[in-house]
Coordinates of C-alpha atoms in Angstrom, one line a residue:
X1 CA 1.7 -101.2 -231.5
X2 CA -1.2 -99.0 -230.2
X3 CA -2.9 -102.1 -228.9
X4 CA 0.2 -103.2 -226.9
X5 CA 0.5 -99.7 -225.5
X6 CA -3.1 -99.8 -224.3
X7 CA -2.5 -103.2 -222.6
X8 CA 0.6 -101.8 -220.9
X9 CA -1.3 -98.8 -219.6
X10 CA -4.1 -101.1 -218.3
X11 CA -1.5 -103.1 -216.3
X12 CA -0.1 -99.9 -214.8
X13 CA -3.7 -98.9 -213.8
X14 CA -4.2 -102.1 -212.0
X15 CA -0.8 -101.9 -210.2
X16 CA -0.4 -98.2 -209.3
X17 CA 2.1 -98.9 -206.5
X18 CA 5.4 -100.7 -207.0
X19 CA 6.8 -102.2 -203.8
X20 CA 10.3 -103.6 -203.6
X21 CA 10.5 -106.6 -201.2
X22 CA 13.4 -106.5 -198.7
X23 CA 14.0 -109.7 -196.9
X24 CA 15.2 -110.1 -193.3
X25 CA 14.4 -106.5 -192.5
X26 CA 14.1 -105.9 -188.8
X27 CA 11.7 -103.0 -188.9
X28 CA 9.2 -101.4 -191.2
X29 CA 9.8 -98.2 -193.0
X30 CA 8.1 -95.4 -191.2
X31 CA 6.3 -92.7 -193.2
X32 CA 8.2 -89.5 -193.7
X33 CA 6.5 -86.7 -191.9
X34 CA 6.7 -83.0 -192.9
X35 CA 7.7 -81.1 -189.8
X36 CA 6.2 -77.7 -189.4
X37 CA 8.2 -74.6 -190.2
X38 CA 8.4 -73.7 -186.5
X39 CA 10.3 -76.9 -185.7
X40 CA 13.7 -75.2 -185.5
X41 CA 16.5 -75.2 -182.9
X42 CA 15.4 -73.1 -180.0
X43 CA 18.1 -72.9 -177.4
X44 CA 21.7 -71.7 -177.8
X45 CA 24.8 -73.0 -175.9
X46 CA 24.2 -73.6 -172.2
X47 CA 27.3 -71.6 -171.3
X48 CA 28.5 -68.7 -173.5
X49 CA 31.7 -67.5 -171.9
X50 CA 32.5 -64.9 -174.7
X51 CA 29.8 -62.5 -173.4
X52 CA 31.2 -60.1 -170.8
X53 CA 29.0 -58.7 -167.9
X54 CA 29.0 -55.3 -169.6
X55 CA 27.7 -56.9 -172.8
X56 CA 25.0 -58.7 -170.9
X57 CA 23.8 -55.4 -169.3
X58 CA 23.8 -53.8 -172.8
X59 CA 21.7 -56.7 -174.1
X60 CA 19.1 -56.3 -171.3
X61 CA 18.8 -52.6 -172.2
X62 CA 18.2 -53.4 -175.9
X63 CA 15.6 -56.0 -174.9
X64 CA 13.9 -53.4 -172.6
X65 CA 13.8 -50.8 -175.4
X66 CA 12.5 -53.2 -178.0
X67 CA 9.9 -55.2 -176.0
X68 CA 9.2 -53.0 -173.0
X69 CA 10.1 -53.2 -169.3
X70 CA 9.6 -56.4 -167.3
X71 CA 6.2 -56.6 -165.7
X72 CA 3.9 -59.0 -163.7
X73 CA 0.9 -59.5 -165.9
X74 CA -2.0 -61.5 -164.4
X75 CA 0.4 -63.2 -162.0
X76 CA 2.9 -64.3 -164.7
X77 CA 6.4 -62.7 -165.2
X78 CA 6.3 -61.1 -168.6
X79 CA 7.0 -57.8 -170.4
X80 CA 4.8 -54.8 -170.9
X81 CA 4.1 -55.2 -174.7
X82 CA 0.9 -53.2 -174.9
X83 CA 2.5 -50.6 -177.2
X84 CA 4.1 -53.2 -179.5
X85 CA 1.1 -55.5 -180.2
X86 CA -0.4 -54.8 -183.6
X87 CA -4.1 -54.2 -183.3
X88 CA -5.4 -54.9 -186.8
X89 CA -9.0 -54.1 -187.7
X90 CA -10.5 -57.2 -189.2
X91 CA -14.0 -58.2 -190.1
X92 CA -15.5 -60.6 -187.5
X93 CA -17.6 -63.5 -188.8
X94 CA -20.7 -64.7 -187.0
X95 CA -20.6 -68.0 -185.0
X96 CA -22.3 -71.2 -186.2
X97 CA -22.5 -74.6 -184.6
X98 CA -19.9 -76.2 -186.9
X99 CA -17.3 -73.5 -186.3
X100 CA -14.0 -74.6 -184.7
X101 CA -12.4 -72.1 -182.4
X102 CA -8.9 -71.7 -181.1
X103 CA -7.8 -73.1 -177.8
X104 CA -5.5 -72.0 -175.0
X105 CA -2.2 -73.1 -173.5
X106 CA -2.2 -73.4 -169.7
X107 CA -0.4 -74.9 -166.7
X108 CA -1.8 -77.3 -164.2
X109 CA -1.2 -75.5 -160.9
X110 CA -3.1 -77.7 -158.4
X111 CA -6.4 -79.0 -157.1
X112 CA -9.1 -77.3 -155.0
X113 CA -12.5 -78.3 -153.7
X114 CA -15.7 -76.4 -154.4
X115 CA -19.2 -76.8 -153.0
X116 CA -22.5 -76.6 -154.8
X117 CA -25.4 -74.8 -153.3
X118 CA -27.0 -78.0 -152.3
X119 CA -24.0 -78.9 -150.1
X120 CA -22.3 -81.3 -152.5
X121 CA -18.5 -81.2 -152.5
X122 CA -16.8 -81.4 -155.9
X123 CA -13.1 -81.7 -156.8
X124 CA -11.6 -79.4 -159.3
X125 CA -8.3 -78.7 -161.0
X126 CA -6.8 -75.2 -161.4
X127 CA -5.5 -74.3 -164.8
X128 CA -3.7 -71.0 -165.4
X129 CA -3.5 -69.5 -168.9
X130 CA 0.1 -68.4 -169.1
X131 CA 0.7 -65.3 -171.3
X132 CA -0.9 -66.5 -174.5
X133 CA -0.5 -64.6 -177.8
X134 CA -1.3 -65.4 -181.4
X135 CA 1.9 -65.8 -183.4
X136 CA 0.6 -66.5 -186.9
X137 CA -2.5 -67.7 -188.8
X138 CA -2.0 -70.1 -191.7
X139 CA -5.0 -70.2 -194.1
X140 CA -6.2 -73.6 -195.4
X141 CA -4.6 -73.1 -198.8
X142 CA -1.1 -72.8 -197.3
X143 CA -1.4 -75.1 -194.3
X144 CA 0.3 -78.5 -194.9
X145 CA -0.2 -80.9 -192.0
X146 CA 2.4 -83.4 -191.0
X147 CA 0.0 -86.2 -192.0
X148 CA -2.6 -86.3 -194.7
X149 CA -6.0 -85.6 -193.1
X150 CA -8.8 -88.2 -193.5
X151 CA -11.4 -85.6 -194.5
X152 CA -13.0 -85.2 -197.9
X153 CA -12.2 -81.4 -198.2
X154 CA -8.5 -81.2 -197.5
X155 CA -8.6 -77.3 -197.4
X156 CA -11.4 -77.2 -194.8
X157 CA -9.4 -76.0 -191.8
X158 CA -6.5 -73.6 -191.2
X159 CA -3.9 -73.5 -188.5
X160 CA -3.4 -70.9 -185.7
X161 CA 0.0 -70.8 -184.0
X162 CA -0.1 -69.7 -180.4
X163 CA 2.8 -69.0 -178.0
X164 CA 2.9 -69.0 -174.2
X165 CA 5.3 -67.7 -171.6
X166 CA 7.6 -64.9 -172.8
X167 CA 11.3 -65.6 -172.5
X168 CA 14.6 -63.7 -172.8
X169 CA 15.5 -63.7 -176.6
X170 CA 19.2 -63.5 -175.8
X171 CA 19.0 -67.2 -174.8
X172 CA 17.4 -68.3 -178.1
X173 CA 18.7 -68.9 -181.6
X174 CA 18.3 -66.4 -184.4
X175 CA 16.0 -68.8 -186.4
X176 CA 13.7 -69.3 -183.5
X177 CA 13.4 -65.6 -182.7
X178 CA 12.6 -64.9 -186.4
X179 CA 9.3 -66.8 -186.0
X180 CA 7.9 -63.9 -183.9
X181 CA 9.1 -61.1 -186.1
X182 CA 5.8 -60.5 -187.9
X183 CA 3.6 -60.8 -184.8
X184 CA 5.3 -58.0 -182.8
X185 CA 5.4 -60.0 -179.6
X186 CA 8.3 -61.3 -177.5
X187 CA 9.6 -64.8 -178.2
X188 CA 7.7 -67.5 -176.4
X189 CA 9.0 -70.5 -174.5
X190 CA 6.2 -72.8 -175.7
X191 CA 4.4 -73.0 -179.1
X192 CA 1.3 -74.9 -180.0
X193 CA -0.9 -75.1 -183.0
X194 CA -4.7 -75.2 -183.1
X195 CA -6.7 -76.4 -186.1
X196 CA -9.5 -73.9 -186.6
X197 CA -12.1 -73.0 -189.2
X198 CA -11.3 -70.0 -191.5
X199 CA -14.0 -67.8 -189.9
X200 CA -12.4 -68.2 -186.4
X201 CA -9.1 -66.7 -187.5
X202 CA -7.4 -64.2 -185.1
X203 CA -4.8 -61.6 -186.1
X204 CA -1.2 -62.1 -185.1
X205 CA -0.3 -60.4 -181.8
X206 CA -3.7 -60.7 -180.2
X207 CA -3.5 -61.7 -176.5
X208 CA -5.7 -64.7 -175.4
X209 CA -7.1 -64.8 -171.9
X210 CA -9.2 -67.1 -169.7
X211 CA -12.5 -65.3 -170.8
X212 CA -12.1 -67.2 -174.1
X213 CA -14.2 -69.8 -172.3
X214 CA -17.3 -69.2 -170.1
X215 CA -18.4 -70.7 -166.8
X216 CA -20.5 -73.7 -167.5
X217 CA -18.8 -74.6 -170.8
X218 CA -17.4 -78.1 -171.4
X219 CA -13.8 -78.3 -172.5
X220 CA -11.3 -81.1 -173.5
X221 CA -7.9 -80.9 -171.8
X222 CA -4.9 -82.5 -173.4
X223 CA -1.7 -83.2 -171.5
X224 CA 1.1 -85.7 -171.1
X225 CA 0.7 -88.1 -168.2
X226 CA 3.2 -88.6 -165.4
X227 CA 6.1 -90.8 -166.4
X228 CA 6.2 -93.8 -163.9
X229 CA 8.7 -95.8 -165.9
X230 CA 8.5 -99.6 -166.1
X231 CA 5.8 -100.9 -163.7
X232 CA 4.2 -104.2 -162.8
X233 CA 0.6 -105.2 -163.2
X234 CA -0.4 -104.3 -159.7
X235 CA 0.4 -100.6 -160.1
X236 CA -0.1 -100.4 -163.9
X237 CA -3.4 -102.2 -164.2
X238 CA -4.6 -102.5 -160.5
X239 CA -4.3 -106.3 -160.2
X240 CA -5.1 -107.6 -156.7
X241 CA -2.0 -109.9 -156.5
X242 CA -1.6 -113.2 -154.7
X243 CA -1.8 -113.7 -150.9
X244 CA 1.1 -112.7 -148.8
X245 CA 1.4 -116.0 -147.0
X246 CA -0.2 -119.5 -146.7
X247 CA 2.1 -121.2 -149.1
X248 CA 2.5 -118.5 -151.7
X249 CA 6.1 -118.3 -152.9
X250 CA 7.6 -115.5 -155.1
X251 CA 4.3 -114.8 -156.8
X252 CA 2.9 -112.0 -154.6
X253 CA 2.8 -109.3 -157.3
X254 CA 3.0 -111.5 -160.5
X255 CA 0.3 -111.4 -163.1
X256 CA -0.3 -115.1 -163.1
X257 CA -1.4 -117.1 -166.2
X258 CA -1.3 -115.0 -169.4
X259 CA -2.4 -117.7 -171.9
X260 CA -5.0 -120.5 -172.2
X261 CA -4.7 -124.0 -173.5
X262 CA -5.9 -125.8 -176.6
X263 CA -6.4 -123.8 -179.8
X264 CA -6.0 -120.5 -177.9
X265 CA -2.8 -121.5 -176.3
X266 CA -1.0 -118.2 -176.9
X267 CA -0.8 -114.7 -175.5
X268 CA -3.8 -112.8 -176.8
X269 CA -3.4 -109.3 -178.1
X270 CA -4.3 -106.7 -175.5
X271 CA -3.4 -108.8 -172.5
X272 CA -2.6 -106.7 -169.5
X273 CA 1.1 -107.2 -168.7
X274 CA 3.9 -105.2 -167.1
X275 CA 5.3 -102.4 -169.2
X276 CA 6.0 -98.7 -169.4
X277 CA 3.5 -96.6 -167.5
X278 CA 2.8 -92.9 -168.3
X279 CA 4.5 -90.4 -170.5
X280 CA 1.7 -90.6 -173.0
X281 CA -0.5 -87.8 -174.5
X282 CA -4.1 -88.2 -173.1
X283 CA -7.2 -86.1 -173.4
X284 CA -9.8 -85.6 -170.6
X285 CA -13.1 -84.9 -172.5
X286 CA -16.2 -83.1 -171.3
X287 CA -14.9 -81.3 -168.3
X288 CA -17.1 -78.5 -167.0
X289 CA -15.7 -75.1 -166.0
X290 CA -17.1 -74.2 -162.5
X291 CA -15.2 -70.9 -161.8
X292 CA -13.1 -68.4 -163.7
X293 CA -10.7 -65.7 -162.3
X294 CA -9.8 -63.0 -164.8
X295 CA -7.3 -61.3 -162.5
X296 CA -4.9 -64.2 -162.6
X297 CA -6.2 -66.1 -165.7
X298 CA -7.2 -69.2 -163.7
X299 CA -10.1 -71.6 -164.4
X300 CA -11.5 -74.3 -162.1
X301 CA -12.2 -77.4 -164.2
X302 CA -14.2 -80.4 -163.1
X303 CA -12.4 -83.5 -161.7
X304 CA -8.9 -84.3 -160.5
X305 CA -7.9 -86.6 -163.3
X306 CA -6.5 -83.9 -165.7
X307 CA -3.4 -85.6 -167.3
X308 CA 0.0 -84.3 -166.4
X309 CA 2.0 -83.4 -163.3
X310 CA 1.7 -80.2 -161.2
X311 CA 3.0 -77.3 -163.2
X312 CA 2.8 -79.3 -166.4
X313 CA 1.7 -77.8 -169.7
X314 CA -1.8 -78.6 -171.0
X315 CA -3.9 -77.6 -174.0
X316 CA -7.5 -76.6 -173.6
X317 CA -10.1 -77.0 -176.5
X318 CA -13.8 -76.8 -177.0
X319 CA -15.2 -80.2 -176.3
X320 CA -16.0 -82.5 -179.2
X321 CA -18.7 -84.5 -177.4
X322 CA -21.9 -83.9 -179.3
X323 CA -24.2 -83.5 -176.3
X324 CA -21.9 -81.0 -174.5
X325 CA -21.1 -78.6 -177.3
X326 CA -22.0 -74.9 -177.2
X327 CA -25.8 -74.3 -177.3
X328 CA -25.3 -70.5 -177.5
X329 CA -22.7 -68.3 -179.2
X330 CA -19.4 -68.2 -177.2
X331 CA -16.9 -65.3 -177.5
X332 CA -16.1 -65.6 -181.2
X333 CA -13.4 -65.7 -182.4
X334 CA -12.1 -64.9 -178.9
X335 CA -12.6 -62.6 -175.9
X336 CA -10.7 -59.4 -176.6
X337 CA -9.3 -57.2 -173.9
X338 CA -11.7 -54.4 -174.5
X339 CA -14.7 -56.8 -174.2
X340 CA -13.5 -58.4 -171.0
X341 CA -15.4 -56.1 -168.6
X342 CA -18.7 -56.6 -170.6
X343 CA -18.3 -60.4 -170.6
X344 CA -17.6 -60.7 -166.9
X345 CA -19.6 -57.8 -165.6
X346 CA -16.6 -56.1 -164.1
X347 CA -15.9 -59.0 -161.7
X348 CA -12.6 -60.8 -161.1
X349 CA -14.3 -64.0 -160.0
X350 CA -17.1 -65.5 -162.1
X351 CA -19.0 -68.5 -160.6
X352 CA -21.3 -71.0 -162.1
X353 CA -24.9 -70.6 -161.0
X354 CA -24.9 -73.9 -159.1
X355 CA -21.6 -73.2 -157.2
X356 CA -21.6 -71.5 -153.8
X357 CA -19.6 -68.3 -153.7
X358 CA -17.4 -68.2 -150.6
X359 CA -18.3 -64.5 -150.1
X360 CA -22.0 -65.3 -149.6
X361 CA -23.6 -66.6 -146.5
X362 CA -24.0 -70.3 -146.1
X363 CA -26.6 -70.7 -143.3
X364 CA -29.0 -68.1 -142.2
X365 CA -30.8 -68.4 -138.9
X366 CA -34.1 -66.7 -138.3
X367 CA -34.5 -64.8 -135.0
X368 CA -36.7 -66.5 -132.4
X369 CA -40.1 -64.8 -132.2
X370 CA -40.5 -65.7 -128.6

């Protein structure tokens, strides 16, 4: 009997997974993902007719007493929460090359040209950091990602929840407002999580500003591309198309042949064909920061190909390109408000050393000695 039990256990060891075959199934079973705890219903009813104008005025007074008066902070409509933010004293860890810092949530507000000191013109994109605050830090022991990470040490990184753009809490649900109870900040319209190393943790309620990055640093910008809908190969892939005349009939913008003959007489995987264009998350890697404005929390980033429409939301990270990572210690874990003047030298505009400052002279003529 013991021998038969050992044989049965050996069979189970060879076949650890039992799969039930389902015939004529139209789709594969997708893996069940564990949604984060902050994935709750955010907005209430669009029209709540039970609230009278007197009650609305009373609610605004309660919000003002709890979160402070409305204010314009760094060009963003917000609330004066300086007295409500919890400033905890924590031990700051030294920076090392393998440390992973937090990122920022910004909006793409437009494009603007800059000129280098040698006269070269460069194109930049303006990103404005919109009222960022740390909501909560989840240590590696408690953080459970939606998908199982492919690293050896599963408890290597923690999670930092960051919110952007303060919003009226009377328009939100009770469950969503409860996410911000421990941080002491006003409810945010947008939430984002950043995977960080434990030594880069930031206390809840800490404001994040554009000085988190320095001029000359390289960043990765993640955003959702513009949704163009279903498009043909000319617009989607840049095909030249067929001639407009000289015998061409109804094939001016068609892709042409999509499969060869013989053994390869089929449509090969990866063939460029018409389909949905845009509305995908994309990352622009290795973009240099040319200029920073601390008054309005705006940074000028290299290039005009930042994914997303104007006024779209983007996420900014330290670059992962090995040759463009930090060579010296950046503000770690972040640039606090009391350190802002020391980091920027008391200036609102900080320019990269190769960029021409518009306040300086461009051409200087020497007086004629004759």
